[in-house]
CSV table of C-alpha atoms in Angstrom, one decimal:
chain,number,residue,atom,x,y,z
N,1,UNK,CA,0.0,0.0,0.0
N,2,UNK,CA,2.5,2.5,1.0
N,3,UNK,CA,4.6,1.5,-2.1
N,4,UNK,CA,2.0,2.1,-4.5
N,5,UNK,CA,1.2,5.5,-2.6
N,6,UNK,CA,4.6,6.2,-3.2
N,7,UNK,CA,4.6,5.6,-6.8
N,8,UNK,CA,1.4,7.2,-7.5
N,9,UNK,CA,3.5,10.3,-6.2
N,10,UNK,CA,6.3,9.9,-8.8
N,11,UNK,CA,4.0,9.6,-11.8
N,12,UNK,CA,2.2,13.1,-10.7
N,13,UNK,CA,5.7,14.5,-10.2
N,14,UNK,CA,6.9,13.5,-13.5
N,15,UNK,CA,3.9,14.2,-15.4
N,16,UNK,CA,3.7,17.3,-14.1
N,17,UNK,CA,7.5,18.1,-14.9
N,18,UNK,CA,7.1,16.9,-18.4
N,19,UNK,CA,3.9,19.2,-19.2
N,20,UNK,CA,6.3,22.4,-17.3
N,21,UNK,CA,9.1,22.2,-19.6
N,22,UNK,CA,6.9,21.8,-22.8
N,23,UNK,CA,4.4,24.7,-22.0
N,24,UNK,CA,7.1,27.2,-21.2
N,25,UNK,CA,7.5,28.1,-24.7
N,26,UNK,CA,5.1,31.4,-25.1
N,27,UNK,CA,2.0,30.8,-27.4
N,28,UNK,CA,2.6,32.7,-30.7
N,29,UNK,CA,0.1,33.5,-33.9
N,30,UNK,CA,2.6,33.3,-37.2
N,31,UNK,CA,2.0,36.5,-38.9
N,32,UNK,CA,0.7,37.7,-42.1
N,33,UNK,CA,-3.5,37.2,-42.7
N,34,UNK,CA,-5.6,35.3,-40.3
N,35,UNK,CA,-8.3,34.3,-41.8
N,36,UNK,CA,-7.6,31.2,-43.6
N,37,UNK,CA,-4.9,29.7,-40.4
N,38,UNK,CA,-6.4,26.6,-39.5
N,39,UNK,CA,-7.1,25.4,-35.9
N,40,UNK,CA,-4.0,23.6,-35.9
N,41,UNK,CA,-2.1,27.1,-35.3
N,42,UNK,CA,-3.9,28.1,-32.5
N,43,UNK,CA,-3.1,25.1,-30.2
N,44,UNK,CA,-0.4,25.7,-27.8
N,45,UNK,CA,3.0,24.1,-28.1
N,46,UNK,CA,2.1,22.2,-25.0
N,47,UNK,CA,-0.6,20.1,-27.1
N,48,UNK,CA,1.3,20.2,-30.3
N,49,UNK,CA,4.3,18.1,-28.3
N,50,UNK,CA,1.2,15.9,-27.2
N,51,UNK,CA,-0.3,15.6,-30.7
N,52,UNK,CA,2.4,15.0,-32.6
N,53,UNK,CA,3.9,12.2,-30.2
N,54,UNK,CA,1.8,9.2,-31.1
N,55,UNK,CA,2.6,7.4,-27.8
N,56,UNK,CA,1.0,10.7,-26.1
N,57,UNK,CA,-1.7,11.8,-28.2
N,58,UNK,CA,-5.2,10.1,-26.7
N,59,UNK,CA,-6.5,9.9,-30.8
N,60,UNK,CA,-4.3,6.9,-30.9
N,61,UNK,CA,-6.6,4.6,-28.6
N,62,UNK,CA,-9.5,5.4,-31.7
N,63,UNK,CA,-7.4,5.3,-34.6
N,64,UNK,CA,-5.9,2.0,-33.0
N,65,UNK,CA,-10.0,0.9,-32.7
N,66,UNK,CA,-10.4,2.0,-36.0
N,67,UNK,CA,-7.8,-0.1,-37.7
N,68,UNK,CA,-9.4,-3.2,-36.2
N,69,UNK,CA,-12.4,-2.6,-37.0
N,70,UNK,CA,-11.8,-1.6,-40.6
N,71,UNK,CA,-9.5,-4.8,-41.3
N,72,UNK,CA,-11.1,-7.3,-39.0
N,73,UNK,CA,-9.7,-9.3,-36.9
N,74,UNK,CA,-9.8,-13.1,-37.7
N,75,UNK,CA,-12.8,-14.4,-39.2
N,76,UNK,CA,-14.5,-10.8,-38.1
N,77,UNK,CA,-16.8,-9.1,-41.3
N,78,UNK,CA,-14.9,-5.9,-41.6
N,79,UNK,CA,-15.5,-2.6,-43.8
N,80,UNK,CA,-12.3,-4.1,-45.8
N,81,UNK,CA,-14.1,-6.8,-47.1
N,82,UNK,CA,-16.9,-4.3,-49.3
N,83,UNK,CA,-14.5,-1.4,-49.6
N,84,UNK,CA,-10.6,-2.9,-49.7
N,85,UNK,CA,-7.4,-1.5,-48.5
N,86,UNK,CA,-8.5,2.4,-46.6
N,87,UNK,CA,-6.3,3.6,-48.6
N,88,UNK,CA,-8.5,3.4,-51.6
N,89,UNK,CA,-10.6,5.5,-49.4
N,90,UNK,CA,-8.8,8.7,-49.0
N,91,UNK,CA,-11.0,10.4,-51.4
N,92,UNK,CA,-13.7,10.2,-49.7
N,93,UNK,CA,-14.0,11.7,-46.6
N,94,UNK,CA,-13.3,15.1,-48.2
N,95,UNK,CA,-16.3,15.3,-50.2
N,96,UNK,CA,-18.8,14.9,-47.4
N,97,UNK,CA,-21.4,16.7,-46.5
N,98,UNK,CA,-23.2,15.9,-49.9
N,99,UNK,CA,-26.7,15.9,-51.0
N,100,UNK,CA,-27.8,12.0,-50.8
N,101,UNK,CA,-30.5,11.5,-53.3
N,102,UNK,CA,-31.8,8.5,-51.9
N,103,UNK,CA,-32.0,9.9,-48.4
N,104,UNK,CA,-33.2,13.3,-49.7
N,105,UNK,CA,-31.1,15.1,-47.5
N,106,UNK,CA,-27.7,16.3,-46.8
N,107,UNK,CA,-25.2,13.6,-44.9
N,108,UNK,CA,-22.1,14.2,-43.6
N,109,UNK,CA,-19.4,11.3,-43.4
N,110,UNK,CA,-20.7,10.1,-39.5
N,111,UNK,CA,-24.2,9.8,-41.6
N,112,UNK,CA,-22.6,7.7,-43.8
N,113,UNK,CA,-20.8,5.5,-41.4
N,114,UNK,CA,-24.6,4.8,-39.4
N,115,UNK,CA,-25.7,4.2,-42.6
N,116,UNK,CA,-23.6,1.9,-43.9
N,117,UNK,CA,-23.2,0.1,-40.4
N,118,UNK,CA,-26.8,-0.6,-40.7
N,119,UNK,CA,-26.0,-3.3,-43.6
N,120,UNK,CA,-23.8,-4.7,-41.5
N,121,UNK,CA,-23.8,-7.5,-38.3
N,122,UNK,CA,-23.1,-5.2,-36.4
N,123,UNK,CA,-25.4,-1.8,-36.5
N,124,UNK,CA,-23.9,0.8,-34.9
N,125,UNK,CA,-26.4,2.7,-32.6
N,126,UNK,CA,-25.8,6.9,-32.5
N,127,UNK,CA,-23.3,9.2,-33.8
N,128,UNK,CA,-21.5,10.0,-31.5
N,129,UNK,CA,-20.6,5.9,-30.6
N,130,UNK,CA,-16.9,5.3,-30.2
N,131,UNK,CA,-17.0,2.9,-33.3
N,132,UNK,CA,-18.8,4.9,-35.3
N,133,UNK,CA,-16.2,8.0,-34.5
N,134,UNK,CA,-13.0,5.3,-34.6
N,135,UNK,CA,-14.1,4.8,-37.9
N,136,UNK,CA,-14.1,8.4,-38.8
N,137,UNK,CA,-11.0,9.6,-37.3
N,138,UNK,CA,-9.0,6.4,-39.5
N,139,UNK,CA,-11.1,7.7,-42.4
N,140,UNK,CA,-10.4,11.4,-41.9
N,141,UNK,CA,-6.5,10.1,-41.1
N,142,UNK,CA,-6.4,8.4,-44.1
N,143,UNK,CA,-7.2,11.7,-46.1
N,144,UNK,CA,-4.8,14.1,-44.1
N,145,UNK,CA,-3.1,16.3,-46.8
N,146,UNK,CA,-6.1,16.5,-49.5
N,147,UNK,CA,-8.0,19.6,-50.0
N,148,UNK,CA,-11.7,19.5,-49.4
N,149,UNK,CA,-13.4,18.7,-52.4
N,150,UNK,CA,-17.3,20.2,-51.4
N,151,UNK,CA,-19.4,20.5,-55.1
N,152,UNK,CA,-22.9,19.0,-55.6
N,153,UNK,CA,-23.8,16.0,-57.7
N,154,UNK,CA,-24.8,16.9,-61.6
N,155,UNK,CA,-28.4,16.2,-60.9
N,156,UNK,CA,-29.0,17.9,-57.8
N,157,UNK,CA,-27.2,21.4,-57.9
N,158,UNK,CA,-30.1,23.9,-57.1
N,159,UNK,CA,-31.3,21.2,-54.2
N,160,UNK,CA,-27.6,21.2,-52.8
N,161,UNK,CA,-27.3,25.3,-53.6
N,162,UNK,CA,-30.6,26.1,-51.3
N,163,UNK,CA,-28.9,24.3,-48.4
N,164,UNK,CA,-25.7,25.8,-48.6
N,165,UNK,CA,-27.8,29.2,-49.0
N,166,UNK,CA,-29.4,28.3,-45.7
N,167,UNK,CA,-26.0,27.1,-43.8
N,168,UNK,CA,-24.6,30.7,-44.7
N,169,UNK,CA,-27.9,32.3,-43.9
N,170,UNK,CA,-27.2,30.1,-39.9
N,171,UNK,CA,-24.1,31.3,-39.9
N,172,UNK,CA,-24.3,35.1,-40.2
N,173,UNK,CA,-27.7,35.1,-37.9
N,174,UNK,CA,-27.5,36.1,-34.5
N,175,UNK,CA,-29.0,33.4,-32.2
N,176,UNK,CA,-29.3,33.1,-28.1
N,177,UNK,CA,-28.8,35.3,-25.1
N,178,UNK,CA,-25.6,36.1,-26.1
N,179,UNK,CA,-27.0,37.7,-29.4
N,180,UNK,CA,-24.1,36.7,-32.0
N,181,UNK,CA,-23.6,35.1,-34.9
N,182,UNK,CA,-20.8,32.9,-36.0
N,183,UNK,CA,-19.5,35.4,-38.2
N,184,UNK,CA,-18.7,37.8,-35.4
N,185,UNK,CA,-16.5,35.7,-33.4
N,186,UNK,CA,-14.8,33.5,-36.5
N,187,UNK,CA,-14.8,36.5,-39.5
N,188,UNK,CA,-14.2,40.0,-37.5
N,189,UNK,CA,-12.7,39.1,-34.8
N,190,UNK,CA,-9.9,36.3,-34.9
N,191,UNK,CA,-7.2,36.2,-33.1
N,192,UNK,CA,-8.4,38.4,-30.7
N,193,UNK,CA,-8.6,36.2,-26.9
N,194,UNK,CA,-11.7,35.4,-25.6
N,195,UNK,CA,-11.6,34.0,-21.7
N,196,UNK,CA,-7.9,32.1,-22.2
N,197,UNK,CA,-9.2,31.1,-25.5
N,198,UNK,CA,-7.4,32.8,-28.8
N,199,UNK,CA,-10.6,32.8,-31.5
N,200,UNK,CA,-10.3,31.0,-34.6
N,201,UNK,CA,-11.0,31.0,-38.6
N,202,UNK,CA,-13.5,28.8,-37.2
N,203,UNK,CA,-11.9,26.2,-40.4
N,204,UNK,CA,-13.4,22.7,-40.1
N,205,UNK,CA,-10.0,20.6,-41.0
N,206,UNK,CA,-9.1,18.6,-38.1
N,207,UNK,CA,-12.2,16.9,-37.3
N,208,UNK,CA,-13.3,14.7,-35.5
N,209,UNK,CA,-11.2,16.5,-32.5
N,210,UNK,CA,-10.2,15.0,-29.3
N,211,UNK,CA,-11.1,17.6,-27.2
N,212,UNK,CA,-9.6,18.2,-23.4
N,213,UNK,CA,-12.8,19.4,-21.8
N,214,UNK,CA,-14.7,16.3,-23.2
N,215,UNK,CA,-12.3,14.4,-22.8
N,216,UNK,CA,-12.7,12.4,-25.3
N,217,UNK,CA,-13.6,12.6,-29.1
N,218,UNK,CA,-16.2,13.8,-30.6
N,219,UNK,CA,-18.0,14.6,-34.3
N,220,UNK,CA,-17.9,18.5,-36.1
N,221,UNK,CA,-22.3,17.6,-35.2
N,222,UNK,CA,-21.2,17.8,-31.4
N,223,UNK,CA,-18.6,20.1,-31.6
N,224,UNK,CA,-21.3,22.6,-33.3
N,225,UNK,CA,-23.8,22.2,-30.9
N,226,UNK,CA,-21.3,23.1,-28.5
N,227,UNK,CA,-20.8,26.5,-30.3
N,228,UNK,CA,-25.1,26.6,-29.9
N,229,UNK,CA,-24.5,26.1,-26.1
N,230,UNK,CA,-21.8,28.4,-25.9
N,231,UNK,CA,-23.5,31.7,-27.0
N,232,UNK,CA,-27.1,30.6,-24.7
N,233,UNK,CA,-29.4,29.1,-27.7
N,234,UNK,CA,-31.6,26.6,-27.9
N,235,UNK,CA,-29.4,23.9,-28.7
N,236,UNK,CA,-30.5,21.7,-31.8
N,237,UNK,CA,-31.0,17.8,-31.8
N,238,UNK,CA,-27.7,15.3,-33.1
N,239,UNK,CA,-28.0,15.1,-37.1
N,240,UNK,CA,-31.0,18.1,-37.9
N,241,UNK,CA,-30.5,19.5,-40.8
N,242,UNK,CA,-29.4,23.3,-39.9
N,243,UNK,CA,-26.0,21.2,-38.1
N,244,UNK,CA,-25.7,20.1,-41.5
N,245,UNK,CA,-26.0,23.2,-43.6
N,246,UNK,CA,-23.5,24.6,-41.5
N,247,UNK,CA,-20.9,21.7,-41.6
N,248,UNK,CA,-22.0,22.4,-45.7
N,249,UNK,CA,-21.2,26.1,-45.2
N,250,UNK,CA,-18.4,25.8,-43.4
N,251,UNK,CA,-16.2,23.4,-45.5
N,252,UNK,CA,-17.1,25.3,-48.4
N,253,UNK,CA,-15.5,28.2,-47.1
N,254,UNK,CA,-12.2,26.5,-46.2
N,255,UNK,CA,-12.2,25.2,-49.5
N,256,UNK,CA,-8.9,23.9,-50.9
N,257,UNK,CA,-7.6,24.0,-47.3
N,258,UNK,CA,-6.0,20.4,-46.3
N,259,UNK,CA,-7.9,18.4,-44.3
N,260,UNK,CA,-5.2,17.5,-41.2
N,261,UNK,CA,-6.9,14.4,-39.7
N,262,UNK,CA,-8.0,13.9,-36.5
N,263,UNK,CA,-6.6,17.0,-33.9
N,264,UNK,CA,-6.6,17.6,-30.2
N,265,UNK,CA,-8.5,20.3,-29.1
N,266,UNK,CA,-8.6,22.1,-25.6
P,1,UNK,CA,-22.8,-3.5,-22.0
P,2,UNK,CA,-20.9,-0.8,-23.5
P,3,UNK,CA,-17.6,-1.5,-25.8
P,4,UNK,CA,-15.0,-2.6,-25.0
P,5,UNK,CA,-12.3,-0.2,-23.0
P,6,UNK,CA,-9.7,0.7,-25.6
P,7,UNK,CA,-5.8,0.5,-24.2
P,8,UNK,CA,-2.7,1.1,-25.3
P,9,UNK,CA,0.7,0.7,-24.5
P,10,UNK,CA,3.6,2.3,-26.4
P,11,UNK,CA,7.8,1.9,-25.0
P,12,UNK,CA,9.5,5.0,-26.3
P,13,UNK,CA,13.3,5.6,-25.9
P,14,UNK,CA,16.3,3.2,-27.2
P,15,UNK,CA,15.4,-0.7,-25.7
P,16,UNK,CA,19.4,-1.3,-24.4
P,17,UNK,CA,20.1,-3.8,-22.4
P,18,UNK,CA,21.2,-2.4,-19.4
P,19,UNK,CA,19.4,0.9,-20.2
P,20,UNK,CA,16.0,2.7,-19.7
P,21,UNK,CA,13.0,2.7,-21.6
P,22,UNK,CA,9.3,4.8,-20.7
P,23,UNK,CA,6.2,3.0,-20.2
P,24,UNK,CA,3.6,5.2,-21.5
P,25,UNK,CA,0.3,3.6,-20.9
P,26,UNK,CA,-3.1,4.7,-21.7
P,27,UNK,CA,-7.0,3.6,-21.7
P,28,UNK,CA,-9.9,5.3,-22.6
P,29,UNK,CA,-12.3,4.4,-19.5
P,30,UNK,CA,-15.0,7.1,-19.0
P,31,UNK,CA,-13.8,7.0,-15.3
P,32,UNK,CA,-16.6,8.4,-13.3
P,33,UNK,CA,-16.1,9.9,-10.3
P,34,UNK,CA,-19.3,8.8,-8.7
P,35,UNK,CA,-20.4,13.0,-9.1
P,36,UNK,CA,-21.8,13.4,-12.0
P,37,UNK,CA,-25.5,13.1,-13.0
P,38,UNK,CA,-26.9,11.8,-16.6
P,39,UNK,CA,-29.4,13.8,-18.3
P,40,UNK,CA,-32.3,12.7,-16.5
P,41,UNK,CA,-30.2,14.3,-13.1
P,42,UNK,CA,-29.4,11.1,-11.6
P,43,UNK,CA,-26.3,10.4,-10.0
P,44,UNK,CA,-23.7,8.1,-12.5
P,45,UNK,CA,-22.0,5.2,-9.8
P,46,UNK,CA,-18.6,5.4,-9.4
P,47,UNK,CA,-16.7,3.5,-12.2
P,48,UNK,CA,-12.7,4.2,-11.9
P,49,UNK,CA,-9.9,2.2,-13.1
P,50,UNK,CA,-8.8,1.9,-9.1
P,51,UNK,CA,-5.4,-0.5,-10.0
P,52,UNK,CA,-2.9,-0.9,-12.6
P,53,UNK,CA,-0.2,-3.3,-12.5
P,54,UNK,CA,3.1,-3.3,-14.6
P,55,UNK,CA,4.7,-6.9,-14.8
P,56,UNK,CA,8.2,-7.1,-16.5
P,57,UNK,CA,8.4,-11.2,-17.5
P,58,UNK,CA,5.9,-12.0,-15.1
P,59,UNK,CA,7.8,-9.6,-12.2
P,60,UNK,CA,5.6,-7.3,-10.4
P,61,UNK,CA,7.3,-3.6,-11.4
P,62,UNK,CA,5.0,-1.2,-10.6
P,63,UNK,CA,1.1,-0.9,-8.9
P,64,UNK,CA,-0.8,2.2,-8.8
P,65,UNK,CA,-3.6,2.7,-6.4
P,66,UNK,CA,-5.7,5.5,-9.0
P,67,UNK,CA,-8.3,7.9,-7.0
P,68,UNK,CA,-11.2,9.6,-8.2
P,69,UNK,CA,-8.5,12.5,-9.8
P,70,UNK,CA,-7.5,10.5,-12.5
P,71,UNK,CA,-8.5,12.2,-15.9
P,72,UNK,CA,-10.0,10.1,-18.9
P,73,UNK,CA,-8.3,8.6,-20.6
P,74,UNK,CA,-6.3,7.6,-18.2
P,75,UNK,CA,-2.9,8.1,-19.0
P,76,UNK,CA,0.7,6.7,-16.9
P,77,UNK,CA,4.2,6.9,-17.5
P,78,UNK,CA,6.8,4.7,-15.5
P,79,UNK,CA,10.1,3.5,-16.4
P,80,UNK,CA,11.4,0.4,-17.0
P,81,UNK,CA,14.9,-1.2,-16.7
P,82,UNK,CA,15.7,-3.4,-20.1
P,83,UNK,CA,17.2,-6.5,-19.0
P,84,UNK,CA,19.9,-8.5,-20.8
P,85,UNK,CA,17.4,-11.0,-22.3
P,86,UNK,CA,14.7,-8.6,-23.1
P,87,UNK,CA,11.0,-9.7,-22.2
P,88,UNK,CA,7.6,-8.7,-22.1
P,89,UNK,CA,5.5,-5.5,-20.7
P,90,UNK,CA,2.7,-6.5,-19.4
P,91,UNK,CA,0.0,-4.2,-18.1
P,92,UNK,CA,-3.3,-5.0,-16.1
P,93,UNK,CA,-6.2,-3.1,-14.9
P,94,UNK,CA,-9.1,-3.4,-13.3
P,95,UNK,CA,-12.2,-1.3,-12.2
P,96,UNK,CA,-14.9,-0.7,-10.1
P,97,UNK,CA,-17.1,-2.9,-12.0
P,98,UNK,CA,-14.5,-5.8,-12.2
P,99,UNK,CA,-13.5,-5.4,-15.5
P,100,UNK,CA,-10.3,-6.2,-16.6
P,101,UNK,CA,-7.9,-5.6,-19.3
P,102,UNK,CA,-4.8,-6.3,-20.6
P,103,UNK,CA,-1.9,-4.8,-23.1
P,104,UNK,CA,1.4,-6.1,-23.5
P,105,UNK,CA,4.4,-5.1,-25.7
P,106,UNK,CA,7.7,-6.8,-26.3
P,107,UNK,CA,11.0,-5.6,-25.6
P,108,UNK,CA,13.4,-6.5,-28.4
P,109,UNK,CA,16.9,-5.9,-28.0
């Protein structure tokens, strides 16, 4: 007993003598224009040493789960057995959201996922369900690099163009107590601090995040409704559609950018 | 029952015999403090990883009694001496529930 008491006492001493020396380094914008630096630069060195060390960074317990579950293990069904190697797949994830025709709405790649878990032994039940977001963090990995690639189908252009009509329309309205709209917070005033918090482009590329405060991950749908939360408005159900004209709006405005793959988040 | 608890294990630094190498151990385990409350305001039970254990080929190298503190994931760092023949990490946990769980990685030299 007193051993372990002991050697709980190291761990907290060197943990907390590892996160010292990293976070000593002062947080620091690169200059030139704002407005198209993506989240990644506004993380403080302290979580980029944690991101970029695989053996630190929490996204590795998911993309780990991922793997499995994309591959199979032994005599498992896997998504590798419909859709091959996931490298074959690194096209996909930055096309999403799209107008589905057959669903006669706009999906986003969790959608897509539920969906097509639904075919499947094993059905995956919400969308925020650690499989279902395993799945999109190896997905979103596997595109790191590409640019988003956000244009509607041939057939259904005007159909696609009224919902990203209405996700710009959400994001320039002024909602809840607080009385803003995105566009005051992520377009006229970034890199300005708010509480500790240095305000961002508000660019969607590093989803899904690992985020501190939840700690663990979680979808761009959640990490929206957050945004809902934070300015006092009624916050909207997981999947409706104005989460998704947004997601639509917003990845359309950051695009070209790279997507970077899953991130950490505070 | 919810899925399973996701681990992982990961020796960084040069495996020399003779030499150092860090543990770093983590596991995403919702670890409830027994505070919170679910939507409908009632309380969650406490559900914490309360002991890991660190074998090195089968040897007993570490224990930690973890407290209500911990943050999920849950994450530890320890070292661990390389010996001449190498071996086997071995990492067990257990919670509140009795669940269990296990991640190992070898040591190659």
């Amino acid at each position: 007993m007193l051993k372990s008491a002991f050697l709980s006492l190291l761990f907290c001493g060197s943990l907390a003598s590892t996160a010292q020396t990293v976070s000593s380094e002062p947080f620091k914008l690169p200059s030139g224009p704002l407005n198209q630096l993506s989240g990644q630069a506004f993380l403080s060195p302290a979580l980029k040493a944690m991101q970029s060390d695989a053996s630190t960074n929490p996204i590795s317990l998911w993309l780990e789960q991922g793997r499995t579950l994309w591959n199979g293990a032994a005599g498992q069904p896997s998504c590798a057995q419909c859709h091959g190697d996931i490298e074959t797949m690194k096209s996909v994830a930055p096309q999403y959201p799209k107008w589905s025709d057959k669903q006669q709405k706009l999906i986003n790649m969790e959608d897509q996922i539920l969906t097509c878990s639904q075919r499947t032994l094993r059905p995956l039940k919400s969308l925020e369900n650690t499989e279902l977001l395993s799945l999109s963090a190896v997905l979103h990995s596997s595109s790191a690099g590409l640019p988003f690639q956000i244009l509607p189908n041939q057939d259904s252009q005007q159909r696609w163009q009224v919902e990203l009509n209405a996700g710009a329309k959400l994001f320039t309205t002024r909602i809840g107590r607080m009385n803003l709209a995105c566009t005051h917070c992520h377009d006229l005033n970034i890199g300005k601090t708010m509480r500790a918090d240095v305000i961002s482009p508000g660019h969607p590329t590093g989803f899904p995040i690992f985020k501190l405060s939840w700690q663990s991950m979680g979808s761009i749908d959640r990490r929206l409704r957050a945004c809902y939360s934070g300015v006092q408005a009624e916050v909207p159900a997981p999947g409706s559609p104005e989460l998704r004209q947004l997601e639509l709006f917003l990845k359309s405005r950051a695009q070209g950018m790279p997507i970077e793959g899953p991130s950490l988040r505070r | 029952m919810s899925s399973p608890i996701l681990t992982r294990l990961a020796l960084t630094g040069q495996v020399k015999a003779g030499g150092h190498v860090e543990a770093r151990w983590s596991a995403a385990h919702p670890m409830n403090s027994g505070f919170r409350v679910d939507d409908s305001g009632h309380r969650i039970p406490k559900n914490i990883i309360h002991t890991v254990r660190a074998y090195l080929n089968d040897r007993l190298i570490m224990e930690a009694d973890l407290g209500t503190a911990m943050t999920s994931p849950v994450y530890l760092a320890f070292p661990v001496s390389v010996p001449a023949e190498g071996g086997i990490v071995k990492v067990i946990w257990q919670d509140d529930l009795g669940q269990m769980g296990e991640t190992q990685q070898r040591l190659v030299i």
